[in-house]
Every structure is written in C-alpha cells, then in structure tokens.
Coordinates of C-alpha atoms in Angstrom, one line a residue:
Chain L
X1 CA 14.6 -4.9 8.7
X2 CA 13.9 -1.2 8.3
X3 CA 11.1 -0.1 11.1
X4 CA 8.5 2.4 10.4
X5 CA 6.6 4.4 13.2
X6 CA 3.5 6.8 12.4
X7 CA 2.5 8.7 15.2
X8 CA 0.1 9.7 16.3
X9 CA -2.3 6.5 15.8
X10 CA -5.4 8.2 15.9
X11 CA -6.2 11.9 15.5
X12 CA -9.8 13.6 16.0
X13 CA -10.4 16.7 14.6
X14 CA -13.2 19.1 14.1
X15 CA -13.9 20.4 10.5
X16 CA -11.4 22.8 9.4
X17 CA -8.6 22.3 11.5
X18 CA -5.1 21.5 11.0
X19 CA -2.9 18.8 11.6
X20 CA 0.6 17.0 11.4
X21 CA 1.3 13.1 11.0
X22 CA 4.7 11.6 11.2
X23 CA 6.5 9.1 10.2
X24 CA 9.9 7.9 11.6
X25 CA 11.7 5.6 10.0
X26 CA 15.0 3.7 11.1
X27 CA 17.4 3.4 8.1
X28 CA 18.1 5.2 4.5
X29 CA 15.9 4.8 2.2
X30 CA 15.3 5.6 -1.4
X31 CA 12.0 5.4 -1.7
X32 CA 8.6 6.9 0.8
X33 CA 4.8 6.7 0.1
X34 CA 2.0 8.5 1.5
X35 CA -1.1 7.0 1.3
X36 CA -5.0 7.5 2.4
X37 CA -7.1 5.0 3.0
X38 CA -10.8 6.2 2.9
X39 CA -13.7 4.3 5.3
X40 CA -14.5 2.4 2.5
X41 CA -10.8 0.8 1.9
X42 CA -9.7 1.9 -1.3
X43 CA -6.0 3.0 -1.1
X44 CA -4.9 6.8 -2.8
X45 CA -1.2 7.4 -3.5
X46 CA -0.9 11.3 -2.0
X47 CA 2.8 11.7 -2.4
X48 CA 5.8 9.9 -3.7
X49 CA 8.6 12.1 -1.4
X50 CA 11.7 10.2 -0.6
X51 CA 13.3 13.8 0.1
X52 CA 12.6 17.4 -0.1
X53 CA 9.0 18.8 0.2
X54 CA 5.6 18.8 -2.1
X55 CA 2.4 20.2 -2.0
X56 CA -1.4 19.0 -3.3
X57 CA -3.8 21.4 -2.6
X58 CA -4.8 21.5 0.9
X59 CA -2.1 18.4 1.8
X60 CA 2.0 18.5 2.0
X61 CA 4.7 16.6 2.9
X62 CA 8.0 17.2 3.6
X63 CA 10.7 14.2 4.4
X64 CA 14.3 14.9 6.2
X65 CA 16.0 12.1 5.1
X66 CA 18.9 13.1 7.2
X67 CA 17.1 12.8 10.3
X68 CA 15.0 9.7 9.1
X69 CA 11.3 11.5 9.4
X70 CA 8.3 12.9 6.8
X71 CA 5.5 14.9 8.1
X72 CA 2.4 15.0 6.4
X73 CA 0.1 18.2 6.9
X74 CA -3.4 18.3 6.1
X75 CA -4.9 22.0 6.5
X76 CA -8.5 22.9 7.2
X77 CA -9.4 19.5 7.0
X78 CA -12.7 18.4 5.3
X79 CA -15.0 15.3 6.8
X80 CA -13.9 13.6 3.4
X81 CA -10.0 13.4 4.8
X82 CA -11.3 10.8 7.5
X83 CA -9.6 7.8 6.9
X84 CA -6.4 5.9 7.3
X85 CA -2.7 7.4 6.4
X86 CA 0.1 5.5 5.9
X87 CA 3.7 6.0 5.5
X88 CA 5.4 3.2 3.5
X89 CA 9.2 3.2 2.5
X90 CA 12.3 0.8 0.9
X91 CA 15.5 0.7 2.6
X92 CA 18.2 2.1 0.6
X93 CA 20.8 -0.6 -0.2
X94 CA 21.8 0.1 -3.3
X95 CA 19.3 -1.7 -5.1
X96 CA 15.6 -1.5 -5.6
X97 CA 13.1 -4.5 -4.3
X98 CA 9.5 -2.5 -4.8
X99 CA 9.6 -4.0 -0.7
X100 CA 7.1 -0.5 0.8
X101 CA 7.6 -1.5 4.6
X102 CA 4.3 0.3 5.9
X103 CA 3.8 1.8 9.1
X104 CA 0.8 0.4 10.8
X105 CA -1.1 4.1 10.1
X106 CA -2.7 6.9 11.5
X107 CA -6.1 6.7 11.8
X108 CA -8.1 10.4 11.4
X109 CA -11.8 11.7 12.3
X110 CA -12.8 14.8 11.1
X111 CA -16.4 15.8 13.0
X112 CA -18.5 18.2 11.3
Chain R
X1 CA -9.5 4.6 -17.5
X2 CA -10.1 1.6 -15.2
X3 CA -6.5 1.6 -13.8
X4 CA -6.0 -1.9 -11.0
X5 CA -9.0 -4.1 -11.2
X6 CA -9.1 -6.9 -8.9
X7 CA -11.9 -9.8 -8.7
X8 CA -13.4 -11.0 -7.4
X9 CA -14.3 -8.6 -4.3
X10 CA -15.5 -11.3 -1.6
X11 CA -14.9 -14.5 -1.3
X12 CA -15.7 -17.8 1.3
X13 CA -13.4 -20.2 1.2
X14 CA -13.4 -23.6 3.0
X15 CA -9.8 -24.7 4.6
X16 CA -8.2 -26.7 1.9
X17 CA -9.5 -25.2 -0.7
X18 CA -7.8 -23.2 -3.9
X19 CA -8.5 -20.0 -5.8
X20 CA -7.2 -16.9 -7.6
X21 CA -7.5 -13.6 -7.6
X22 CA -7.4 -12.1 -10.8
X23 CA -5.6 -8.5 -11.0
X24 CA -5.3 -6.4 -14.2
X25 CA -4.3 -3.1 -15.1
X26 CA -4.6 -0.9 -18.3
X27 CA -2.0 1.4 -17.5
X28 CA 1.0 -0.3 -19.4
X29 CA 2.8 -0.8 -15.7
X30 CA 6.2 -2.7 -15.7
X31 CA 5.5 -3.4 -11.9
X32 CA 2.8 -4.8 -10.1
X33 CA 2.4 -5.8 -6.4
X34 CA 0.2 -8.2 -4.4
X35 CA -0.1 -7.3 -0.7
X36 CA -2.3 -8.2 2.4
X37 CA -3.8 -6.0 4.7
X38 CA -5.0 -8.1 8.2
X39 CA -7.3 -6.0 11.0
X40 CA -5.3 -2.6 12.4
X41 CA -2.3 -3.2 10.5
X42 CA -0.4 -2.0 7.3
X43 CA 0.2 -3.9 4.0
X44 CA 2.7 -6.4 4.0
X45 CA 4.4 -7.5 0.3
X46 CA 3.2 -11.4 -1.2
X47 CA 4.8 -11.3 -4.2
X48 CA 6.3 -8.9 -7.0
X49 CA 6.6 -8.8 -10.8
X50 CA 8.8 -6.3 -12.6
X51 CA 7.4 -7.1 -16.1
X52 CA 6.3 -10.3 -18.0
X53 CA 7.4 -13.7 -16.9
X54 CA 9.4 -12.3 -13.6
X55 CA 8.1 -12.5 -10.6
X56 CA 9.6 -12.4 -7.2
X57 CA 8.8 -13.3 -3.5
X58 CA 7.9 -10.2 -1.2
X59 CA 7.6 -10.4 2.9
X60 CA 5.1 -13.2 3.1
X61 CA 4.9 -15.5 0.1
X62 CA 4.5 -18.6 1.9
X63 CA 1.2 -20.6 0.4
X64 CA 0.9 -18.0 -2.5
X65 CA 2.0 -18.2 -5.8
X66 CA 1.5 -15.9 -9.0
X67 CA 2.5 -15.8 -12.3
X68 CA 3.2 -13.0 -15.6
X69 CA 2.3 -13.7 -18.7
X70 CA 1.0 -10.6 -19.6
X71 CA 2.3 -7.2 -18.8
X72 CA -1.6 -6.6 -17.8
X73 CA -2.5 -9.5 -15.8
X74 CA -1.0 -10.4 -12.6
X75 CA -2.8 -13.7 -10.8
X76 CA -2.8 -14.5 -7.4
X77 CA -3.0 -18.2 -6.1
X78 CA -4.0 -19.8 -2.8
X79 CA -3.3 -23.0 -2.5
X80 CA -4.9 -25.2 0.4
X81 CA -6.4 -22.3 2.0
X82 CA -5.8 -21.6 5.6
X83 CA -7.6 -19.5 8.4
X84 CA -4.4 -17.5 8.6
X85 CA -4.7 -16.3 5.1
X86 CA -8.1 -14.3 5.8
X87 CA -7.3 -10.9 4.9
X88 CA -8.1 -8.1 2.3
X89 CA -5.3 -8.7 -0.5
X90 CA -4.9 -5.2 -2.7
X91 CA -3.4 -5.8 -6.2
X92 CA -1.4 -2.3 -6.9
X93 CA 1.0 -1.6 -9.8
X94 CA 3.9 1.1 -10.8
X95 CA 5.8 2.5 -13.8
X96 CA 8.8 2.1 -12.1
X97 CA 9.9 0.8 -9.1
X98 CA 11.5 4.6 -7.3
X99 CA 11.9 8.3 -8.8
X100 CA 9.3 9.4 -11.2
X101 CA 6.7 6.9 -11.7
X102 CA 6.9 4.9 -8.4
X103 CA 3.9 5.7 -7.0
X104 CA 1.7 3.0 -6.4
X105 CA -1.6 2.6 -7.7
X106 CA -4.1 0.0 -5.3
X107 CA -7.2 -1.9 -7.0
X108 CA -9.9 -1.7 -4.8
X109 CA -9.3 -5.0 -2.8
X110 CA -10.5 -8.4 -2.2
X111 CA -11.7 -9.2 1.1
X112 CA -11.0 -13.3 1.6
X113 CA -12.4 -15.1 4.6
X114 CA -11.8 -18.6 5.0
X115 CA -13.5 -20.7 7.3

C-alpha cells in the first residue's frame, strides 16, 4: 500500500516563529488532507490540497504531486497551533475508496 | 450547527463484552467514516458508508460492524470486545469522497478502554 512520511516528528518552537512540515508520500494520489489535532484531541480539516497551493490566514500548503510531497507552513506561530499535524492521502487508482492513509504526524510546541 | 456527534465519550468495557457507538451528523453528508486512533499513531479506516444502506470495510474491520439506515446516523459495533480494540475511535463524515467537498469533518472522539 501507499506509504506516508511526515517529517519532522516533533517540532519546538518559540511564539512567533516559522515553520515547514512535510509529507512524502510514495504513489499518485487523488486525494491529500491536512489536519490538526489540538492537546485536547479534536481533529480540524486545514486543507483539502491534492495539487497546487492554498492559503488560510497564517497557514498554507502547497503539494507537488509530481514529486510525491506537500509542505505545510505555519507563520508566526501562536501557542494555540500546538498540537498534532497530519498528512492523510488515497492512492490514485482510478477509483475512489474514502481509504485517507495517514502519516503517523508531526507533533508541534509553541513556547510562549 | 452540531456537525459529527459521537457518544458516548468514555467507555469501560469488560473482554467479551458488546457495545455501540453512536455517530450522527446534521450536515446532510453522503459519506461517513469510522476510524481508530491507538497511542503515537495516525488513524487507520474501520469501516465506510457512502450513503444509506452501503457500507464498506476500511483497513481494519475485523470485530466491527456498522450499519446505514439513515443518511444521519452511522453506528459502530463491537462485538466480544478485546484488549486490542482499546483505542480512541473518531466518527468523521464528507460531502463527497475527493474534489470539492472531501474534506473530512471528525466528531470529537470516543476513547474505549477495555479491560
């Protein structure tokens, strides 16, 4: 099956700060996720970006499907962005399962 | 706007035992997802449902089950519960299943222990 590999796995950072989190991934796909997971568990979509680039306020993404990869940037980051990332994507076969393979995640600290 | 509710939000559960976990949404979804989450790790895919009375085995179904009836509701059994199935399941549904309107939307979990 299709492998998925965040990097790094944890990240500390001091408030306001910039950062990058990537995901490789090992096959086409047709379909990649962003999500954060805050310290109390609840799961946020932040991007739906099988290709091409997006931006939400201080977060953006950007996925080279070519080159199998997506980046996640978070600027000046805020205690609030401390949490869990992860990078979850479907294999392109032609067809469509809803099967998100997540990566295992990036773990982030932002210190005040 | 509730969105994904799941209940209940902890459970105890003695080996051998059953339950369900209920998950509903209010956002007129076609698709809806169960997945576990163990320590450290990412989700991994139970079982799927792309709209009433279809559902579909994910990554790990073994000693799960679900069922449609509804386009709102979207159960989760346990059968004969086993240590191995202590996890935080989250219940997460979809308008569609890639393009516009795939993003998944989580409920806020149910963390199961069984003992």
């Amino acid at each position: 099956g299709i492998q998925v590999e965040q990097s790094p796995p944890d990240l500390i950072l001091q408030e306001g700060a910039n950062s990058t989190l990537r995901c490789n991934f090992s096959d086409s796909v047709n379909n990649l996720q962003w999500f954060h997971q805050n310290p109390w568990g609840q799961l946020i979509n932040l991007f739906y970006i099988p290709s091409g680039t997006k931006q939400n306020g201080r977060l953006s993404a950007t996925t080279v499907a070519t080159e199998r990869y997506s980046l996640l940037y978070i600027s000046s980051s805020q205690t609030t962005d401390s949490g869990v990332y992860f990078c979850a994507v479907e294999r392109d076969y032609g067809g469509s399962q809803g099967n998100l393979i997540f990566g295992k995640g990036t773990k982030l600290s932002v210190k005040p | 706007n509730a969105g994904v509710t799941q209940t209940p939000k902890f459970r105890i559960l003695k080996i051998g035992q059953s339950m369900t976990l209920q998950c509903t949404q209010d956002m007129n979804h076609n698709y809806m997802y169960w997945y576990r989450q163990d320590p450290g790790m990412g989700l991994k895919l139970i079982y799927y449902s792309v709209g009433a009375g279809i559902t579909d085995k994910g990554e790990v179904p073994n000693g799960y089950n679900v069922s449609r009836s509804t386009t709102e509701d979207f159960p989760l059994r346990l059968e004969l519960a086993a240590p191995s199935q202590t996890s935080v399941y989250f219940c997460a549904s979809s308008y569609s299943m890639r393009g516009s309107g795939g993003e998944l939307f989580f409920g806020e979990g149910s963390r199961l222990t069984v003992l």
